[in-house]
C-alpha cells in the first residue's frame, strides 16, 4: 500500500501517518522530520534550509524530490509507505507520479482557525521529541516534559507569524494537489476536527469502501 497524506501543518498529518503506518505495517516517511533532522545535525542541507523552514516557506522542489526518491529505494519501503508532507506542490506531485504508483491520497481537512489554535499552542520536548498542547494536552508541570523532565520549547515554525505564512503557502501551493488526486480517483477526504482515534477509523473505513467498490 502506497499512501500520500495531505493536509495543512497542524491537521494531524504526523499523528495519523504514524498510526496508519503501524496499522498497515508500512514505512512512515515525513519530509518535515527528515529536513528537521538535517537542521539538528547541521548538515550542509540543514544549514541551507534553516531560514526557509523557520519562516514557514517551502524548501526547493528539487531537494525534497531527491530526498524522497532516494528514500523510496530503501528495502524498508518494499512493503509500502505513507508519505507525510510530500508532495506539497503540483510539481512534486507530478514528479512523484514519475517514480511511484500511489494507491490512495488522504486529505485531512481542518479550518484555518483550528490550525492556528493547534499550532500556536503546540510545545515540544527538544530532548525526546514528545509533543504537548498548552490547552488540549498540557504536561503535568507547566513547560516541563512529563517523559524526561526537559524544559519544553515552541518550534520556530509554530510561532503565530510563521503559522499564518504556512497557511498561505498551503492554500496557494498545496491545495491544488487535492484536485490532482481527485481527478485520478485516488482521493479520500476526512475531517481533521474529531478525536484522533475517530479520524484514523474513518480513514481505514474509507479505504475499505473504495477498495470494495473498485
Ligand atoms: P511539516 O513538518 O510537514 O509541517 O514540514 C515542516 C517544514 O518543512 C515545512 O514548512 C517546509 O518548510 C518543509 N517541508 C516539508 N516537506 C516539504 C515538501 N514536500 N516540500 C517543501 N518543503 C517541505
Short mmCIF file of C-alpha atoms and ligand atoms in Angstrom, two decimals:
data_model
loop_
_atom_site.label_atom_id
_atom_site.label_comp_id
_atom_site.label_asym_id
_atom_site.label_seq_id
_atom_site.Cartn_x
_atom_site.Cartn_y
_atom_site.Cartn_z
CA UNK A 1 0.00 0.00 0.00
CA UNK A 2 1.38 3.38 -1.04
CA UNK A 3 -0.34 6.34 0.56
CA UNK A 4 0.02 10.10 0.33
CA UNK A 5 -1.27 12.11 3.27
CA UNK A 6 -2.23 15.70 2.53
CA UNK A 7 -3.20 18.42 4.95
CA UNK A 8 -2.05 21.72 6.32
CA UNK A 9 0.50 21.55 9.14
CA UNK A 10 -1.46 21.09 12.36
CA UNK A 11 -4.20 18.98 10.77
CA UNK A 12 -2.75 15.90 12.46
CA UNK A 13 -0.85 14.62 9.43
CA UNK A 14 2.07 13.33 11.50
CA UNK A 15 -0.13 11.63 14.08
CA UNK A 16 -2.39 9.98 11.52
CA UNK A 17 0.53 8.93 9.31
CA UNK A 18 2.25 7.15 12.21
CA UNK A 19 -0.98 5.36 13.14
CA UNK A 20 -1.68 4.28 9.56
CA UNK A 21 1.93 3.14 9.09
CA UNK A 22 1.54 0.93 12.15
CA UNK A 23 -1.88 -0.38 11.10
CA UNK A 24 -0.78 -1.36 7.59
CA UNK A 25 2.78 -2.23 8.62
CA UNK A 26 4.31 0.17 6.11
CA UNK A 27 7.07 2.79 6.31
CA UNK A 28 6.29 6.30 7.55
CA UNK A 29 8.17 8.97 5.60
CA UNK A 30 7.88 12.55 6.81
CA UNK A 31 9.79 15.08 4.73
CA UNK A 32 9.41 17.61 7.58
CA UNK A 33 11.11 15.17 10.00
CA UNK A 34 13.90 14.39 7.50
CA UNK A 35 14.54 18.12 6.95
CA UNK A 36 14.43 18.89 10.70
CA UNK A 37 16.93 16.09 11.27
CA UNK A 38 19.28 17.74 8.75
CA UNK A 39 18.93 21.01 10.67
CA UNK A 40 19.57 19.33 14.04
CA UNK A 41 22.71 17.65 12.65
CA UNK A 42 23.75 20.92 10.96
CA UNK A 43 24.48 19.15 7.68
CA UNK A 44 25.13 21.22 4.56
CA UNK A 45 21.46 20.84 3.61
CA UNK A 46 20.39 21.65 7.17
CA UNK A 47 22.28 24.93 7.25
CA UNK A 48 20.96 25.87 3.80
CA UNK A 49 17.28 25.30 4.66
CA UNK A 50 17.21 26.64 8.24
CA UNK A 51 15.88 30.09 7.37
CA UNK A 52 13.31 28.79 4.87
CA UNK A 53 11.92 26.29 7.39
CA UNK A 54 11.89 28.83 10.23
CA UNK A 55 9.84 31.26 8.18
CA UNK A 56 7.22 28.71 7.09
CA UNK A 57 8.11 28.64 3.39
CA UNK A 58 8.78 25.54 1.30
CA UNK A 59 12.25 24.24 0.55
CA UNK A 60 13.02 23.66 -3.12
CA UNK A 61 11.08 21.05 -5.07
CA UNK A 62 14.35 19.59 -6.41
CA UNK A 63 15.73 18.96 -2.92
CA UNK A 64 12.65 17.22 -1.48
CA UNK A 65 12.04 15.22 -4.66
CA UNK A 66 15.61 13.90 -4.49
CA UNK A 67 15.27 13.04 -0.80
CA UNK A 68 12.01 11.13 -1.35
CA UNK A 69 13.22 9.39 -4.49
CA UNK A 70 16.29 8.06 -2.65
CA UNK A 71 14.29 7.08 0.41
CA UNK A 72 11.79 5.04 -1.64
CA UNK A 73 14.63 2.89 -2.99
CA UNK A 74 15.35 1.58 0.53
CA UNK A 75 14.42 -2.01 1.50
CA UNK A 76 12.16 -0.65 4.29
CA UNK A 77 9.82 0.68 1.60
CA UNK A 78 9.20 -2.52 -0.30
CA UNK A 79 6.05 -3.36 1.72
CA UNK A 80 4.67 0.11 1.05
CA UNK A 81 4.82 3.54 2.67
CA UNK A 82 2.93 6.59 3.71
CA UNK A 83 4.24 9.95 2.58
CA UNK A 84 3.57 12.62 5.19
CA UNK A 85 4.12 16.19 3.95
CA UNK A 86 5.03 15.21 0.39
CA UNK A 87 4.00 16.17 -2.25
CA UNK A 88 3.33 19.79 -1.37
CA UNK A 89 3.29 21.35 -4.85
CA UNK A 90 1.86 20.23 -8.18
CA UNK A 91 5.43 19.97 -9.44
CA UNK A 92 6.25 17.49 -6.64
CA UNK A 93 3.02 15.54 -7.28
CA UNK A 94 3.85 15.21 -10.96
CA UNK A 95 7.43 14.19 -10.20
CA UNK A 96 6.20 11.57 -7.72
CA UNK A 97 3.90 10.02 -10.30
CA UNK A 98 7.02 9.50 -12.44
CA UNK A 99 8.73 7.23 -9.89
CA UNK A 100 5.93 5.81 -7.70
CA UNK A 101 2.45 4.46 -8.19
CA UNK A 102 0.30 5.84 -5.39
CA UNK A 103 -2.75 3.79 -4.30
CA UNK A 104 -4.52 6.36 -2.12
CA UNK A 105 -4.31 10.02 -1.22
CA UNK A 106 -5.90 11.17 2.04
CA UNK A 107 -6.75 14.79 2.67
CA UNK A 108 -7.19 15.62 6.36
CA UNK A 109 -9.22 18.81 6.27
CA UNK A 110 -9.08 21.42 9.02
CA UNK A 111 -10.29 25.03 9.23
CA UNK A 112 -7.70 27.80 9.38
CA UNK A 113 -8.91 28.81 12.87
CA UNK A 114 -8.36 25.29 14.20
CA UNK A 115 -4.91 25.17 12.60
CA UNK A 116 -3.91 28.45 14.29
CA UNK A 117 -5.21 27.26 17.66
CA UNK A 118 -3.46 23.91 17.40
CA UNK A 119 -0.10 25.07 16.12
CA UNK A 120 0.45 28.15 18.24
CA UNK A 121 -0.41 26.11 21.38
CA UNK A 122 1.92 23.26 20.48
CA UNK A 123 5.05 22.66 22.60
CA UNK A 124 7.72 20.06 22.06
CA UNK A 125 10.44 18.49 24.18
CA UNK A 126 13.77 19.30 22.48
CA UNK A 127 15.31 16.17 24.01
CA UNK A 128 12.86 13.29 23.48
CA UNK A 129 10.51 14.83 20.90
CA UNK A 130 7.30 14.36 22.95
CA UNK A 131 4.60 16.79 21.80
CA UNK A 132 2.19 18.72 24.05
CA UNK A 133 -0.53 21.35 23.67
CA UNK A 134 -0.93 24.09 26.28
CA UNK A 135 -4.73 23.59 26.37
CA UNK A 136 -5.59 20.19 24.89
CA UNK A 137 -2.66 18.09 26.12
CA UNK A 138 -0.68 20.01 28.76
CA UNK A 139 2.26 18.48 30.63
CA UNK A 140 1.71 17.71 34.35
CA UNK A 141 4.08 20.55 35.33
CA UNK A 142 3.84 23.66 33.13
CA UNK A 143 6.53 23.77 30.42
CA UNK A 144 8.31 20.60 31.61
CA UNK A 145 8.35 17.31 29.70
CA UNK A 146 6.49 14.52 31.57
CA UNK A 147 8.75 11.90 29.99
CA UNK A 148 12.27 13.26 30.58
CA UNK A 149 11.94 16.45 32.66
CA UNK A 150 13.42 18.75 29.98
CA UNK A 151 12.06 22.30 29.51
CA UNK A 152 9.57 22.45 26.61
CA UNK A 153 10.04 24.78 23.63
CA UNK A 154 7.90 26.15 20.84
CA UNK A 155 9.05 25.14 17.37
CA UNK A 156 10.22 28.22 15.49
CA UNK A 157 7.71 27.49 12.72
CA UNK A 158 4.81 27.20 15.20
CA UNK A 159 5.06 30.89 16.12
CA UNK A 160 1.95 32.89 15.11
CA UNK A 161 3.50 34.83 12.23
CA UNK A 162 5.02 31.70 10.70
CA UNK A 163 1.78 29.75 11.08
CA UNK A 164 -0.03 32.42 9.01
CA UNK A 165 2.66 32.06 6.34
CA UNK A 166 2.36 28.26 6.37
CA UNK A 167 -1.41 28.61 5.85
CA UNK A 168 -0.89 30.99 2.96
CA UNK A 169 1.61 28.61 1.35
CA UNK A 170 -0.78 25.70 1.86
CA UNK A 171 -3.71 27.45 0.15
CA UNK A 172 -1.60 28.71 -2.72
CA UNK A 173 0.68 25.76 -3.48
CA UNK A 174 -0.57 22.60 -1.76
CA UNK A 175 -4.36 22.85 -2.08
CA UNK A 176 -4.28 22.34 -5.88
CA UNK A 177 -2.89 18.84 -5.24
CA UNK A 178 -6.24 17.81 -3.75
CA UNK A 179 -7.78 18.28 -7.16
CA UNK A 180 -4.81 16.49 -8.78
CA UNK A 181 -5.56 13.28 -6.81
CA UNK A 182 -9.34 13.72 -7.00
CA UNK A 183 -9.19 13.74 -10.82
CA UNK A 184 -7.25 10.46 -10.65
CA UNK A 185 -9.94 8.92 -8.37
CA UNK A 186 -7.43 8.40 -5.57
CA UNK A 187 -8.71 10.94 -3.07
CA UNK A 188 -10.30 10.28 0.32
CA UNK A 189 -11.27 13.39 2.27
CA UNK A 190 -11.75 13.21 6.05
CA UNK A 191 -12.39 15.85 8.69
CA UNK A 192 -9.43 16.58 10.95
CA UNK A 193 -11.65 18.17 13.65
CA UNK A 194 -12.60 15.00 15.60
CA UNK A 195 -10.79 12.73 18.06
CA UNK A 196 -7.54 11.11 16.89
CA UNK A 197 -8.99 7.55 17.03
CA UNK A 198 -12.11 8.53 15.10
CA UNK A 199 -10.10 10.12 12.31
CA UNK A 200 -7.90 7.03 11.95
CA UNK A 201 -11.02 4.84 11.87
CA UNK A 202 -12.68 6.95 9.20
CA UNK A 203 -9.57 6.73 7.01
CA UNK A 204 -9.35 2.94 7.34
CA UNK A 205 -13.11 2.59 6.68
CA UNK A 206 -12.86 4.95 3.73
CA UNK A 207 -10.08 2.82 2.23
CA UNK A 208 -12.16 -0.34 2.69
CA UNK A 209 -15.17 1.24 0.99
CA UNK A 210 -13.17 2.43 -2.00
CA UNK A 211 -11.40 -0.92 -2.45
CA UNK A 212 -14.76 -2.78 -2.21
CA UNK A 213 -16.27 -0.55 -4.86
CA UNK A 214 -13.34 -0.94 -7.27
P1 LIG B 1 5.90 19.65 8.25
O1 LIG B 1 6.53 19.02 9.44
O2 LIG B 1 5.38 18.63 7.26
O3 LIG B 1 4.85 20.66 8.62
O4 LIG B 1 7.06 20.43 7.44
C1 LIG B 1 7.80 21.45 8.08
C2 LIG B 1 8.50 22.30 7.03
O5 LIG B 1 9.39 21.50 6.26
C3 LIG B 1 7.60 22.97 6.01
O6 LIG B 1 7.02 24.18 6.47
C4 LIG B 1 8.59 23.21 4.86
O7 LIG B 1 9.44 24.31 5.13
C5 LIG B 1 9.45 21.95 4.91
N1 LIG B 1 8.89 20.88 4.06
C6 LIG B 1 8.42 19.66 4.46
N2 LIG B 1 8.01 18.92 3.41
C7 LIG B 1 8.20 19.68 2.33
C8 LIG B 1 7.96 19.49 0.92
N3 LIG B 1 7.38 18.36 0.45
N4 LIG B 1 8.31 20.49 0.07
C9 LIG B 1 8.88 21.62 0.52
N5 LIG B 1 9.11 21.88 1.82
C10 LIG B 1 8.80 20.93 2.72
#
